[in-house]
């Protein structure tokens, strides 16, 4: 437990840096085909973008891979940071929830929810946990101001050797764009068995 808590500030620093990193990234890919992302140790993941979605690739100052996925009208904005997890610490549900509890307190503090309500992502490959927050300041407003979102869905998805920390900003959790982003997280965003094209 102590080793986890000692390394937690590193995870937090990386998550905070990714927002800027993804925005400084290469121009967005407009192709809706599968996208291959190089990670660390010659590992690659596959992201299948939903139709109408685009992706920026980037990395922070430490070289940690990060992506930002969004629809053309930016109804949703998804940021994902990929970190090594050689000990597979976050394959355990308790460890994922503990990490989320540490990383996402800022969202809880300004939300209508009084506690994190964890849900299992149930991905096609690996394991994952997420929770949804509702911005207290925007609740009840018919349309939030530009670049502000009513909801943020935060989570952790893991598979052997890798952990993906994600933050999905949206105005509601039932729109087609939100559902498409969540489906992408469940069915994509993993290493592909066999050669990548």
XYZ file of C-alpha atoms in Angstrom:
197
model
C 0.000 0.000 0.000
C 2.798 2.430 0.829
C 4.476 1.870 -2.556
C 1.219 2.807 -4.267
C 0.835 5.995 -2.230
C 4.450 6.995 -2.887
C 3.919 6.665 -6.658
C 0.529 8.377 -6.631
C 1.926 11.941 -6.965
C 3.644 10.839 -10.183
C 0.309 9.588 -11.569
C -1.398 12.821 -10.533
C 1.285 14.970 -12.138
C 0.988 13.010 -15.370
C -2.807 13.303 -15.439
C -2.630 17.049 -14.870
C -0.014 17.467 -17.600
C -1.962 15.513 -20.208
C -4.623 18.178 -20.676
C -2.034 20.595 -21.969
C -0.160 17.870 -23.833
C -3.189 16.727 -25.802
C -3.936 20.322 -26.790
C -0.333 20.813 -28.027
C -0.577 17.618 -30.016
C -0.422 17.021 -33.745
C -3.364 18.156 -35.915
C -6.442 15.955 -35.524
C -6.916 12.864 -37.599
C -10.163 13.242 -39.529
C -10.220 9.597 -40.573
C -12.779 7.382 -38.813
C -10.660 4.280 -39.364
C -8.789 2.505 -36.607
C -5.889 4.503 -35.206
C -2.718 2.904 -33.886
C -0.974 4.676 -30.996
C 2.584 3.870 -29.962
C 3.055 3.597 -26.222
C 6.177 2.563 -24.352
C 8.349 -0.555 -24.681
C 7.291 -0.927 -28.347
C 3.682 -1.500 -27.335
C 0.862 -0.243 -29.538
C -2.811 0.199 -28.912
C -5.731 0.394 -31.258
C -8.403 3.079 -31.049
C -11.420 2.775 -33.323
C -12.869 6.243 -33.623
C -16.652 6.530 -33.835
C -17.963 8.047 -37.043
C -17.600 11.849 -36.990
C -14.954 11.810 -34.235
C -11.403 13.119 -34.487
C -8.276 12.563 -32.432
C -5.228 14.573 -31.370
C -2.159 12.615 -30.332
C 0.452 13.952 -27.997
C 2.641 13.384 -24.998
C 3.687 15.351 -21.974
C 7.192 16.634 -21.150
C 8.095 13.179 -19.833
C 7.005 11.535 -23.059
C 3.893 9.901 -21.577
C 1.472 9.147 -24.451
C -1.872 10.956 -24.415
C -4.779 11.440 -26.804
C -7.806 13.700 -27.026
C -10.873 12.365 -28.861
C -13.803 14.628 -29.742
C -16.721 14.985 -32.124
C -16.813 17.729 -34.766
C -19.019 20.029 -32.663
C -17.156 19.138 -29.445
C -20.302 17.937 -27.713
C -17.961 15.524 -25.947
C -14.241 15.701 -25.256
C -12.341 12.627 -24.082
C -8.785 12.794 -22.745
C -6.828 9.565 -22.195
C -3.359 9.160 -20.677
C -1.500 5.845 -21.004
C 0.814 4.800 -18.190
C 2.904 1.700 -17.630
C 1.610 -0.714 -15.010
C 4.195 -3.530 -15.076
C 3.036 -4.925 -11.747
C -0.591 -4.959 -12.993
C -1.603 -3.159 -9.834
C -4.721 -1.681 -11.433
C -6.167 -4.961 -12.648
C -7.638 -5.026 -9.142
C -10.945 -3.175 -8.733
C -10.040 -1.796 -5.301
C -6.768 -0.323 -6.626
C -8.610 1.343 -9.530
C -11.156 2.895 -7.153
C -8.397 4.046 -4.809
C -6.561 5.707 -7.714
C -9.755 7.407 -8.887
C -10.458 8.572 -5.354
C -7.024 10.207 -5.256
C -7.034 11.685 -8.776
C -10.555 13.006 -9.173
C -11.348 14.776 -5.896
C -11.517 18.135 -7.698
C -14.531 16.929 -9.690
C -16.247 15.532 -6.622
C -15.777 18.798 -4.711
C -17.761 20.811 -7.280
C -20.354 18.174 -8.090
C -23.920 17.467 -7.029
C -22.842 13.954 -6.038
C -21.798 13.604 -2.418
C -19.628 10.560 -3.059
C -18.075 8.741 -5.972
C -20.518 6.226 -7.375
C -18.279 3.644 -9.031
C -19.482 1.579 -11.965
C -17.682 -1.163 -13.829
C -16.836 -0.303 -17.429
C -16.976 -3.970 -18.503
C -14.602 -3.540 -21.445
C -14.132 -6.094 -24.194
C -10.462 -6.409 -23.149
C -9.048 -5.702 -19.715
C -10.891 -4.208 -16.760
C -12.217 -0.755 -15.996
C -14.048 1.406 -13.494
C -15.655 4.824 -13.918
C -17.897 7.352 -12.196
C -19.935 10.342 -13.370
C -20.002 13.805 -11.811
C -22.548 16.583 -12.404
C -21.262 20.155 -12.147
C -23.242 21.807 -9.367
C -22.816 25.278 -10.941
C -24.286 24.139 -14.285
C -27.050 21.830 -13.049
C -30.464 22.932 -14.266
C -29.115 25.232 -16.996
C -30.504 24.522 -20.443
C -27.199 25.136 -22.227
C -23.828 25.504 -20.505
C -21.447 28.273 -21.660
C -18.946 27.402 -24.430
C -16.151 25.051 -23.344
C -18.001 24.123 -20.152
C -19.648 20.772 -19.593
C -22.408 19.617 -17.266
C -20.924 16.153 -16.724
C -17.513 14.614 -16.426
C -17.052 10.857 -16.533
C -13.725 9.794 -15.059
C -12.207 6.363 -15.013
C -9.377 3.907 -15.224
C -9.075 1.067 -17.732
C -6.308 -1.508 -17.358
C -4.905 -4.476 -19.197
C -1.618 -6.339 -18.636
C 1.175 -3.786 -18.313
C -0.870 -0.670 -19.119
C -3.330 1.613 -17.366
C -5.376 4.237 -19.213
C -6.721 7.136 -17.152
C -9.630 8.866 -18.892
C -11.773 11.966 -18.475
C -14.868 12.400 -20.662
C -16.548 15.831 -20.655
C -20.169 15.966 -21.868
C -23.512 17.731 -21.514
C -25.524 14.742 -20.403
C -24.948 11.018 -20.422
C -27.526 9.873 -22.953
C -26.533 11.724 -26.138
C -25.389 9.688 -29.163
C -21.915 11.260 -28.849
C -21.575 10.279 -25.190
C -22.737 6.729 -25.883
C -20.313 6.467 -28.825
C -17.378 7.605 -26.668
C -18.266 5.120 -23.909
C -18.645 2.317 -26.465
C -15.233 3.226 -27.867
C -13.732 2.941 -24.360
C -15.377 -0.458 -23.846
C -14.735 -2.019 -27.251
C -11.558 -0.267 -28.334
C -8.602 1.438 -26.610
C -6.631 -1.764 -26.082
C -3.719 -3.655 -27.497
C -4.576 -5.713 -30.513
C -3.564 -9.337 -30.696
C -1.669 -9.904 -33.916
C 0.026 -7.409 -36.264
C -1.129 -3.797 -36.423
C -1.449 -2.298 -39.882
